[in-house]
Amino acid sequence: MRLAITFAIASLCAISGNSYADALDLPSTNPKTAPAAGDSMTLGAGLAYVPEYTGSKKSRVVPLPYFERTYDNGIFLSTMRGIGYQSNVSGVNLSAALSYGGARADHKRNVFDGSDALKGMGDIQGAAQVVLNASYQLGTVGLSLGTTQNLAHREHGATYTLGASTQLYTTASDQIGLSLSTEYADKKHMQTYFGVTAAQSAASGYKAYTAKGGFSNVTAGVNWNHVLDKNWSVHTALGVSHLSGDAADSPLTKRKTSPVLMTGVAYKF
């Protein structure tokens, strides 16, 4: 489940190249009500409608508890982003974090985790990951580039994400944005999540399949952030994700195009 949630949120919440953390607690553009930048704490909760796994025919509603602590020196602690450091260098926003993710269960463990459609494929264990991101505002368009590199389970490979976004409507209380992103996955990542080995084929009934590296998906989304006051805000994102390349051709892929919806409320102080 973690992989599907991370995939959905990262794809949808690319407002000006920002992360889910920035999108969920995006401050007001009104300096009289906006919280001070730098040292802050954000608590949030929401719901997301995401596929059971990337490529699944079925989707589910999952909870999104959220916590983030940021410091004036650039260090942050986040349930979504992990433990890391962010800075602005000559107008380029940079961040590096140590996180954990990538797990996938081969059976339905509960209403929030796993999928019986993957029986026989074996569990994919989560792993420590380094997440690097860079974003730059070019006029009205935000550009972002990021990568997730596995430290443990290096056989899970790596992904690289390129995104672009723009604000469609902005007031002191509302910001509506449009985002577009695409992900490139190396051969190891594609084989781990979309490939089927001979042993997996015998156990699951899926046809053996070798996946090559390449662009794995394209996602487009509309984001709406509504600021209630200097502390409270609500963020909603609606989008669609389309698998491409060998990810789309995998026998595990039951649906190439999936809707994704997320909404959450945040309290920042």
Short mmCIF file of C-alpha atoms in Angstrom, two decimals:
data_model
loop_
_atom_site.label_atom_id
_atom_site.label_comp_id
_atom_site.label_asym_id
_atom_site.label_seq_id
_atom_site.Cartn_x
_atom_site.Cartn_y
_atom_site.Cartn_z
CA MET A 1 0.00 0.00 0.00
CA ARG A 2 2.82 2.40 0.87
CA LEU A 3 4.13 2.34 -2.69
CA ALA A 4 0.73 3.16 -4.18
CA ILE A 5 0.14 6.03 -1.73
CA THR A 6 3.58 7.53 -2.23
CA PHE A 7 3.23 7.20 -6.00
CA ALA A 8 -0.16 8.90 -5.98
CA ILE A 9 0.71 11.74 -3.64
CA ALA A 10 4.04 12.52 -5.26
CA SER A 11 2.41 12.58 -8.67
CA LEU A 12 -0.59 14.73 -7.69
CA CYS A 13 0.93 17.21 -5.28
CA ALA A 14 3.57 18.77 -7.52
CA ILE A 15 2.51 22.38 -7.01
CA SER A 16 5.49 24.41 -8.20
CA GLY A 17 7.65 21.34 -7.69
CA ASN A 18 6.71 21.03 -4.02
CA SER A 19 6.22 17.83 -2.09
CA TYR A 20 3.08 16.56 -0.42
CA ALA A 21 4.26 18.31 2.71
CA ASP A 22 4.32 21.68 1.00
CA ALA A 23 1.03 21.06 -0.78
CA LEU A 24 -0.88 19.99 2.30
CA ASP A 25 0.15 22.99 4.37
CA LEU A 26 0.72 25.54 1.61
CA PRO A 27 0.61 28.89 3.43
CA SER A 28 -1.60 31.82 2.59
CA THR A 29 -0.27 34.38 0.14
CA ASN A 30 -1.50 37.06 2.54
CA PRO A 31 1.46 38.10 4.76
CA LYS A 32 -0.95 39.11 7.54
CA THR A 33 -2.27 35.56 7.91
CA ALA A 34 0.61 33.42 6.62
CA PRO A 35 2.57 31.47 9.27
CA ALA A 36 6.23 32.37 9.61
CA ALA A 37 8.52 30.39 7.34
CA GLY A 38 11.27 28.18 8.70
CA ASP A 39 10.67 26.79 12.19
CA SER A 40 7.18 25.27 12.27
CA MET A 41 5.13 22.17 12.99
CA THR A 42 2.27 20.78 10.91
CA LEU A 43 -0.28 18.15 11.91
CA GLY A 44 -2.68 16.81 9.32
CA ALA A 45 -5.06 14.06 8.39
CA GLY A 46 -6.80 13.09 5.19
CA LEU A 47 -8.04 10.37 2.88
CA ALA A 48 -6.76 9.12 -0.45
CA TYR A 49 -8.43 7.03 -3.15
CA VAL A 50 -5.62 5.03 -4.77
CA PRO A 51 -5.05 1.71 -6.58
CA GLU A 52 -4.41 -1.36 -4.40
CA TYR A 53 -1.03 -1.48 -6.15
CA THR A 54 0.36 0.31 -9.17
CA GLY A 55 -1.51 -1.19 -12.11
CA SER A 56 -4.29 -2.73 -10.02
CA LYS A 57 -7.84 -2.92 -11.34
CA LYS A 58 -9.21 -2.18 -7.86
CA SER A 59 -8.82 1.00 -5.81
CA ARG A 60 -9.38 1.69 -2.13
CA VAL A 61 -9.77 4.55 0.32
CA VAL A 62 -6.85 4.82 2.75
CA PRO A 63 -6.16 7.18 5.68
CA LEU A 64 -3.40 9.78 5.45
CA PRO A 65 -2.12 10.80 8.90
CA TYR A 66 0.53 13.48 8.62
CA PHE A 67 3.19 15.14 10.76
CA GLU A 68 6.06 17.43 9.86
CA ARG A 69 8.53 19.46 11.91
CA THR A 70 10.75 21.94 10.11
CA TYR A 71 13.61 23.99 11.56
CA ASP A 72 15.15 27.32 10.62
CA ASN A 73 18.40 25.58 9.72
CA GLY A 74 16.64 23.58 6.96
CA ILE A 75 16.29 20.24 8.74
CA PHE A 76 12.89 18.55 8.61
CA LEU A 77 11.22 15.48 10.15
CA SER A 78 8.21 14.22 8.22
CA THR A 79 5.99 11.17 8.03
CA MET A 80 5.85 11.64 4.25
CA ARG A 81 9.26 13.03 3.35
CA GLY A 82 11.38 11.31 5.99
CA ILE A 83 14.34 12.93 7.77
CA GLY A 84 16.18 15.44 5.65
CA TYR A 85 17.50 18.88 4.81
CA GLN A 86 16.18 21.57 2.47
CA SER A 87 17.73 24.77 1.19
CA ASN A 88 17.41 27.41 -1.49
CA VAL A 89 20.49 28.01 -3.62
CA SER A 90 20.30 30.83 -6.17
CA GLY A 91 16.54 30.35 -6.55
CA VAL A 92 16.72 26.55 -6.76
CA ASN A 93 14.93 24.67 -3.97
CA LEU A 94 16.92 21.60 -2.98
CA SER A 95 16.10 18.80 -0.56
CA ALA A 96 17.64 15.49 0.45
CA ALA A 97 16.00 13.00 2.79
CA LEU A 98 16.34 9.53 4.23
CA SER A 99 13.02 7.72 3.98
CA TYR A 100 11.50 4.23 3.91
CA GLY A 101 9.21 2.72 1.31
CA GLY A 102 8.66 0.39 -1.61
CA ALA A 103 6.87 -2.42 0.24
CA ARG A 104 4.20 -4.48 -1.54
CA ALA A 105 2.23 -7.41 -0.10
CA ASP A 106 1.17 -10.34 -2.30
CA HIS A 107 -2.15 -10.81 -0.48
CA LYS A 108 -4.81 -8.65 1.14
CA ARG A 109 -3.67 -8.16 4.73
CA ASN A 110 -6.51 -5.82 5.69
CA VAL A 111 -8.81 -3.21 4.12
CA PHE A 112 -5.85 -0.83 3.75
CA ASP A 113 -2.99 -3.08 2.68
CA GLY A 114 -2.16 -5.76 0.11
CA SER A 115 -3.97 -7.25 -2.87
CA ASP A 116 -5.11 -10.80 -3.55
CA ALA A 117 -4.46 -10.17 -7.25
CA LEU A 118 -0.74 -10.59 -6.44
CA LYS A 119 -0.99 -14.05 -4.82
CA GLY A 120 2.09 -16.10 -5.64
CA MET A 121 4.21 -13.05 -6.55
CA GLY A 122 5.81 -12.88 -3.10
CA ASP A 123 6.12 -9.86 -0.83
CA ILE A 124 8.39 -6.97 -1.75
CA GLN A 125 10.14 -5.77 1.38
CA GLY A 126 10.35 -2.08 2.17
CA ALA A 127 13.78 -0.47 2.23
CA ALA A 128 15.67 2.61 3.37
CA GLN A 129 15.77 5.16 0.55
CA VAL A 130 17.49 8.41 -0.29
CA VAL A 131 15.10 10.92 -1.87
CA LEU A 132 16.61 13.90 -3.70
CA ASN A 133 14.58 16.76 -5.17
CA ALA A 134 15.25 20.05 -6.95
CA SER A 135 12.71 22.62 -8.10
CA TYR A 136 12.86 25.98 -9.84
CA GLN A 137 10.25 28.61 -10.62
CA LEU A 138 10.51 29.79 -14.22
CA GLY A 139 8.01 32.60 -14.52
CA THR A 140 4.58 31.10 -13.89
CA VAL A 141 5.81 27.53 -14.39
CA GLY A 142 7.39 25.43 -11.65
CA LEU A 143 9.85 22.76 -12.77
CA SER A 144 10.97 19.85 -10.60
CA LEU A 145 13.38 16.93 -10.83
CA GLY A 146 13.67 14.16 -8.28
CA THR A 147 15.03 10.69 -7.71
CA THR A 148 14.50 7.87 -5.22
CA GLN A 149 17.49 5.60 -4.66
CA ASN A 150 17.30 2.45 -2.55
CA LEU A 151 20.05 2.04 0.05
CA ALA A 152 18.96 -1.42 1.19
CA HIS A 153 17.54 -3.91 -1.33
CA ARG A 154 19.46 -2.30 -4.17
CA GLU A 155 17.81 -4.86 -6.45
CA HIS A 156 14.65 -2.69 -6.20
CA GLY A 157 16.35 -0.14 -8.43
CA ALA A 158 15.74 3.59 -8.72
CA THR A 159 13.22 6.03 -10.15
CA TYR A 160 13.57 9.54 -11.59
CA THR A 161 10.68 12.01 -11.76
CA LEU A 162 10.30 15.12 -13.91
CA GLY A 163 7.43 17.51 -13.19
CA ALA A 164 5.94 20.81 -14.30
CA SER A 165 3.17 22.87 -12.74
CA THR A 166 1.47 26.23 -12.89
CA GLN A 167 -1.00 28.22 -10.83
CA LEU A 168 -4.38 28.68 -12.53
CA TYR A 169 -5.98 30.83 -9.84
CA THR A 170 -4.54 32.52 -6.76
CA THR A 171 -6.11 34.62 -4.00
CA ALA A 172 -5.32 35.13 -0.31
CA SER A 173 -7.45 32.12 0.57
CA ASP A 174 -7.40 29.86 -2.49
CA GLN A 175 -4.75 28.49 -4.82
CA ILE A 176 -5.63 26.22 -7.73
CA GLY A 177 -2.82 24.60 -9.68
CA LEU A 178 -2.30 22.23 -12.59
CA SER A 179 0.52 19.69 -12.54
CA LEU A 180 2.04 17.18 -14.95
CA SER A 181 4.74 14.64 -14.17
CA THR A 182 6.41 11.59 -15.62
CA GLU A 183 8.54 8.89 -14.01
CA TYR A 184 11.48 6.96 -15.43
CA ALA A 185 12.30 3.64 -13.74
CA ASP A 186 15.51 1.70 -14.25
CA LYS A 187 15.53 -1.97 -15.24
CA LYS A 188 15.82 -3.26 -11.66
CA HIS A 189 12.83 -1.23 -10.48
CA MET A 190 10.69 -2.23 -13.46
CA GLN A 191 11.50 -5.91 -13.03
CA THR A 192 10.80 -5.80 -9.27
CA TYR A 193 7.36 -4.20 -9.56
CA PHE A 194 6.19 -5.19 -13.04
CA GLY A 195 8.25 -8.22 -14.03
CA VAL A 196 7.33 -11.88 -13.44
CA THR A 197 10.11 -14.44 -12.98
CA ALA A 198 9.76 -18.10 -13.90
CA ALA A 199 9.30 -18.99 -10.22
CA GLN A 200 6.69 -16.28 -9.74
CA SER A 201 4.91 -17.43 -12.89
CA ALA A 202 4.66 -20.99 -11.59
CA ALA A 203 3.32 -19.79 -8.22
CA SER A 204 0.96 -17.09 -9.42
CA GLY A 205 -0.23 -18.23 -12.84
CA TYR A 206 0.90 -15.01 -14.48
CA LYS A 207 2.89 -15.31 -17.69
CA ALA A 208 6.66 -14.87 -17.22
CA TYR A 209 7.64 -11.34 -18.16
CA THR A 210 10.92 -9.44 -18.25
CA ALA A 211 10.53 -5.69 -17.88
CA LYS A 212 13.08 -3.23 -19.25
CA GLY A 213 13.87 0.21 -17.92
CA GLY A 214 12.00 3.20 -19.32
CA PHE A 215 9.27 5.75 -18.66
CA SER A 216 6.72 3.99 -16.49
CA ASN A 217 3.91 6.53 -16.11
CA VAL A 218 2.50 9.98 -16.82
CA THR A 219 0.28 11.75 -14.30
CA ALA A 220 -1.80 14.92 -14.59
CA GLY A 221 -3.62 16.55 -11.69
CA VAL A 222 -5.50 19.60 -10.46
CA ASN A 223 -4.71 20.83 -6.95
CA TRP A 224 -6.80 23.13 -4.77
CA ASN A 225 -5.52 24.61 -1.53
CA HIS A 226 -8.00 26.52 0.65
CA VAL A 227 -6.64 28.57 3.55
CA LEU A 228 -9.10 28.83 6.44
CA ASP A 229 -6.98 31.07 8.69
CA LYS A 230 -3.36 31.57 9.74
CA ASN A 231 -3.17 27.98 11.02
CA TRP A 232 -5.73 25.84 9.20
CA SER A 233 -5.80 24.85 5.52
CA VAL A 234 -7.46 22.20 3.35
CA HIS A 235 -5.79 20.62 0.34
CA THR A 236 -7.51 18.54 -2.33
CA ALA A 237 -5.97 16.95 -5.41
CA LEU A 238 -7.67 15.11 -8.26
CA GLY A 239 -5.79 13.47 -11.06
CA VAL A 240 -5.30 10.58 -13.41
CA SER A 241 -2.25 8.37 -13.83
CA HIS A 242 -1.45 6.42 -16.99
CA LEU A 243 1.10 3.60 -17.07
CA SER A 244 3.38 3.43 -20.09
CA GLY A 245 6.12 1.31 -21.60
CA ASP A 246 6.86 -2.08 -20.08
CA ALA A 247 4.87 -1.14 -16.97
CA ALA A 248 1.72 -0.88 -19.09
CA ASP A 249 2.45 -4.18 -20.86
CA SER A 250 3.06 -6.16 -17.67
CA PRO A 251 0.67 -9.06 -16.99
CA LEU A 252 0.30 -7.58 -13.47
CA THR A 253 -1.22 -4.42 -14.94
CA LYS A 254 -4.99 -4.78 -14.98
CA ARG A 255 -5.72 -1.10 -15.57
CA LYS A 256 -3.36 1.27 -17.36
CA THR A 257 -5.21 4.45 -16.43
CA SER A 258 -6.34 5.08 -12.85
CA PRO A 259 -8.05 8.00 -11.10
CA VAL A 260 -6.43 9.30 -7.92
CA LEU A 261 -8.06 11.56 -5.32
CA MET A 262 -6.62 12.99 -2.13
CA THR A 263 -7.99 15.47 0.40
CA GLY A 264 -6.60 16.53 3.74
CA VAL A 265 -6.77 19.17 6.44
CA ALA A 266 -3.68 20.59 8.12
CA TYR A 267 -2.92 22.68 11.19
CA LYS A 268 0.38 24.58 11.04
CA PHE A 269 1.93 26.43 13.96
#
